[in-house]
Amino acid sequence: MNILSRCLMALSRESRMSIKDATFSSEGALFYTVVISSSTIEQMVSECLKAGVNETGGILIGSYSEDSSTAMIVEATTRPADSLAGRTTFQRGVRGLRPLLHARWKTGLYYVGEWHFHPGGSPEPSGDDFRSMTSIAANPDYQCLEPVMIILGGDPAGSYSLSASVFPRGDGPIRLREVLI
Ligand SMILES: [Zn+2]
């Protein structure tokens, strides 16, 4: 092992240990901000590490600001056991989510959207991703007018990146950009 790869290893260890909250905002007329807590990012990274070469995902739990322009995500669940996952597909199951959401609701936290993993790929949403989020926004069972989608792409053990999009009911998707503070 040469000095450069030792340095890179140290760097990736360092960045894993110091995961910070991430903030994403819209640039257009409609103003949306999504804040993802560092522990949520850690939960997603650890699920992706377990999934290996397969996609995985779950739901996002959090709360909204009073004017509902900002979603604060505080939890990314593990993959429900009845999910279907392959190398380039993921269909989230539902097992266990109802009691979990009920318990969170008692503490003022709600379903705010979905997250999933593109192993070794970019975090760009696919056509299927757009379609499934649009149907969630339109589905009254979710009681979520503006679901958020977070995708983790790349290598969860090294260099990975996140994308964030909002799907307002009856409107086109809005891609958010990371705000680097
Ligand atoms: Zn996807």
Short mmCIF file of C-alpha atoms and ligand atoms in Angstrom, two decimals:
data_model
loop_
_atom_site.label_atom_id
_atom_site.label_comp_id
_atom_site.label_asym_id
_atom_site.label_seq_id
_atom_site.Cartn_x
_atom_site.Cartn_y
_atom_site.Cartn_z
CA MET A 1 0.00 0.00 0.00
CA ASN A 2 1.45 3.37 -0.97
CA ILE A 3 1.22 6.62 0.95
CA LEU A 4 -1.57 8.00 -1.25
CA SER A 5 -3.93 5.07 -0.68
CA ARG A 6 -3.17 5.17 3.04
CA CYS A 7 -4.14 8.86 3.04
CA LEU A 8 -7.31 8.15 1.08
CA MET A 9 -8.28 5.43 3.53
CA ALA A 10 -7.71 7.79 6.44
CA LEU A 11 -9.77 10.44 4.68
CA SER A 12 -12.71 8.13 4.05
CA ARG A 13 -12.57 6.94 7.67
CA GLU A 14 -12.54 10.54 8.78
CA SER A 15 -15.51 11.54 6.58
CA ARG A 16 -17.52 8.54 7.80
CA MET A 17 -16.92 9.50 11.40
CA SER A 18 -17.93 13.12 10.91
CA ILE A 19 -21.23 12.89 9.03
CA LYS A 20 -23.06 16.21 9.37
CA ASP A 21 -26.67 17.27 8.81
CA ALA A 22 -27.33 17.91 5.10
CA THR A 23 -29.58 20.71 3.79
CA PHE A 24 -31.17 20.72 0.32
CA SER A 25 -33.17 23.64 -1.14
CA SER A 26 -35.14 24.45 -4.27
CA GLU A 27 -34.01 27.20 -6.63
CA GLY A 28 -37.30 28.09 -8.35
CA ALA A 29 -40.37 30.08 -7.32
CA LEU A 30 -41.70 27.33 -5.06
CA PHE A 31 -39.55 27.25 -1.97
CA TYR A 32 -38.76 23.92 -0.37
CA THR A 33 -36.01 22.96 2.02
CA VAL A 34 -35.18 19.49 3.32
CA VAL A 35 -32.86 19.04 6.29
CA ILE A 36 -31.55 15.50 6.78
CA SER A 37 -30.13 14.84 10.24
CA SER A 38 -26.70 13.26 10.50
CA SER A 39 -28.17 10.23 12.29
CA THR A 40 -30.60 9.71 9.37
CA ILE A 41 -27.67 9.71 6.94
CA GLU A 42 -25.84 7.24 9.20
CA GLN A 43 -28.92 4.97 9.20
CA MET A 44 -29.09 5.03 5.39
CA VAL A 45 -25.36 4.37 5.00
CA SER A 46 -25.50 1.41 7.37
CA GLU A 47 -28.52 -0.09 5.55
CA CYS A 48 -26.76 0.34 2.19
CA LEU A 49 -23.63 -1.36 3.54
CA LYS A 50 -25.80 -4.34 4.56
CA ALA A 51 -27.50 -4.46 1.13
CA GLY A 52 -24.21 -4.87 -0.77
CA VAL A 53 -24.86 -4.97 -4.53
CA ASN A 54 -28.65 -4.80 -4.16
CA GLU A 55 -30.89 -1.79 -3.82
CA THR A 56 -32.54 -1.19 -0.47
CA GLY A 57 -34.63 1.54 1.13
CA GLY A 58 -37.35 2.50 3.51
CA ILE A 59 -39.44 5.44 4.57
CA LEU A 60 -38.42 8.83 5.94
CA ILE A 61 -39.86 10.16 9.18
CA GLY A 62 -39.75 13.74 10.39
CA SER A 63 -41.73 16.94 10.76
CA TYR A 64 -42.50 20.15 8.88
CA SER A 65 -41.97 23.81 9.66
CA GLU A 66 -45.14 25.82 10.39
CA ASP A 67 -45.39 27.13 6.81
CA SER A 68 -44.66 23.54 5.62
CA SER A 69 -41.84 24.76 3.36
CA THR A 70 -39.18 22.87 5.32
CA ALA A 71 -39.13 19.15 6.07
CA MET A 72 -36.84 18.06 8.87
CA ILE A 73 -35.99 14.37 8.45
CA VAL A 74 -34.90 12.66 11.66
CA GLU A 75 -35.19 8.97 10.76
CA ALA A 76 -34.70 6.64 7.79
CA THR A 77 -36.18 3.22 8.48
CA THR A 78 -34.59 -0.09 7.62
CA ARG A 79 -35.95 -2.10 4.68
CA PRO A 80 -39.38 -3.59 5.48
CA ALA A 81 -39.11 -7.39 5.38
CA ASP A 82 -41.64 -7.76 2.56
CA SER A 83 -39.72 -5.43 0.18
CA LEU A 84 -38.52 -6.71 -3.20
CA ALA A 85 -34.94 -5.77 -3.98
CA GLY A 86 -32.63 -6.48 -6.91
CA ARG A 87 -29.52 -4.87 -8.39
CA THR A 88 -31.48 -2.16 -10.17
CA THR A 89 -34.95 -2.44 -8.66
CA PHE A 90 -36.52 -1.80 -5.31
CA GLN A 91 -40.13 -2.11 -4.30
CA ARG A 92 -40.61 -1.09 -0.71
CA GLY A 93 -42.78 -3.35 1.41
CA VAL A 94 -45.11 -2.26 4.19
CA ARG A 95 -44.57 -4.78 6.99
CA GLY A 96 -44.16 -3.13 10.38
CA LEU A 97 -44.60 0.43 9.13
CA ARG A 98 -48.11 1.06 10.45
CA PRO A 99 -47.26 0.47 14.16
CA LEU A 100 -43.97 2.32 13.74
CA LEU A 101 -45.69 5.39 12.26
CA HIS A 102 -48.33 5.27 14.96
CA ALA A 103 -45.64 5.29 17.66
CA ARG A 104 -43.80 8.19 15.97
CA TRP A 105 -47.05 10.13 15.48
CA LYS A 106 -47.47 10.21 19.27
CA THR A 107 -44.19 12.12 19.46
CA GLY A 108 -45.13 14.60 16.71
CA LEU A 109 -43.30 12.85 13.85
CA TYR A 110 -44.81 11.76 10.54
CA TYR A 111 -44.20 9.98 7.26
CA VAL A 112 -42.44 12.52 5.04
CA GLY A 113 -41.25 10.37 2.15
CA GLU A 114 -39.08 7.60 0.82
CA TRP A 115 -35.40 6.79 0.51
CA HIS A 116 -33.51 4.15 -1.46
CA PHE A 117 -30.07 3.10 -2.62
CA HIS A 118 -28.54 3.01 -6.11
CA PRO A 119 -25.57 0.68 -5.47
CA GLY A 120 -22.50 1.89 -7.35
CA GLY A 121 -24.66 4.29 -9.36
CA SER A 122 -25.55 7.96 -9.41
CA PRO A 123 -28.28 9.23 -7.09
CA GLU A 124 -30.31 10.46 -10.09
CA PRO A 125 -33.99 9.41 -9.86
CA SER A 126 -35.11 6.92 -12.52
CA GLY A 127 -38.39 6.99 -14.45
CA ASP A 128 -39.78 4.37 -12.05
CA ASP A 129 -38.70 6.51 -9.08
CA PHE A 130 -40.63 9.50 -10.48
CA ARG A 131 -43.71 7.40 -11.13
CA SER A 132 -43.80 5.78 -7.69
CA MET A 133 -43.37 9.13 -5.89
CA THR A 134 -46.06 10.80 -7.99
CA SER A 135 -48.49 8.03 -7.04
CA ILE A 136 -47.59 8.35 -3.33
CA ALA A 137 -48.26 12.12 -3.49
CA ALA A 138 -51.68 11.40 -5.04
CA ASN A 139 -52.54 8.57 -2.61
CA PRO A 140 -54.74 9.79 0.29
CA ASP A 141 -53.59 6.84 2.47
CA TYR A 142 -50.19 8.49 2.87
CA GLN A 143 -51.63 11.85 3.94
CA CYS A 144 -48.53 13.47 2.50
CA LEU A 145 -49.04 16.33 0.04
CA GLU A 146 -45.35 16.84 -0.65
CA PRO A 147 -43.42 13.60 -0.20
CA VAL A 148 -39.63 13.82 -0.27
CA MET A 149 -37.40 11.30 -2.03
CA ILE A 150 -33.80 10.82 -0.97
CA ILE A 151 -31.52 8.58 -3.05
CA LEU A 152 -28.08 7.47 -1.88
CA GLY A 153 -25.83 6.60 -4.82
CA GLY A 154 -22.30 5.26 -5.04
CA ASP A 155 -20.30 3.32 -2.48
CA PRO A 156 -21.58 3.59 1.11
CA ALA A 157 -18.18 2.44 2.37
CA GLY A 158 -16.34 5.21 0.54
CA SER A 159 -17.57 7.87 -1.83
CA TYR A 160 -21.34 8.23 -1.94
CA SER A 161 -23.70 11.08 -2.71
CA LEU A 162 -27.30 12.00 -1.96
CA SER A 163 -30.06 13.50 -4.08
CA ALA A 164 -33.24 15.07 -2.75
CA SER A 165 -36.49 15.76 -4.62
CA VAL A 166 -39.95 16.91 -3.57
CA PHE A 167 -43.15 15.72 -5.29
CA PRO A 168 -45.95 18.25 -4.60
CA ARG A 169 -49.35 16.70 -5.27
CA GLY A 170 -50.63 17.63 -8.72
CA ASP A 171 -47.34 19.31 -9.68
CA GLY A 172 -44.11 18.25 -11.34
CA PRO A 173 -41.18 16.99 -9.23
CA ILE A 174 -38.79 19.59 -7.82
CA ARG A 175 -35.14 18.67 -7.61
CA LEU A 176 -33.36 20.25 -4.65
CA ARG A 177 -29.70 21.25 -4.53
CA GLU A 178 -27.45 20.72 -1.57
CA VAL A 179 -26.75 23.90 0.38
CA LEU A 180 -23.17 23.76 1.57
CA ILE A 181 -22.85 25.68 4.79
ZN ZN B 1 -34.13 4.55 -7.87
#
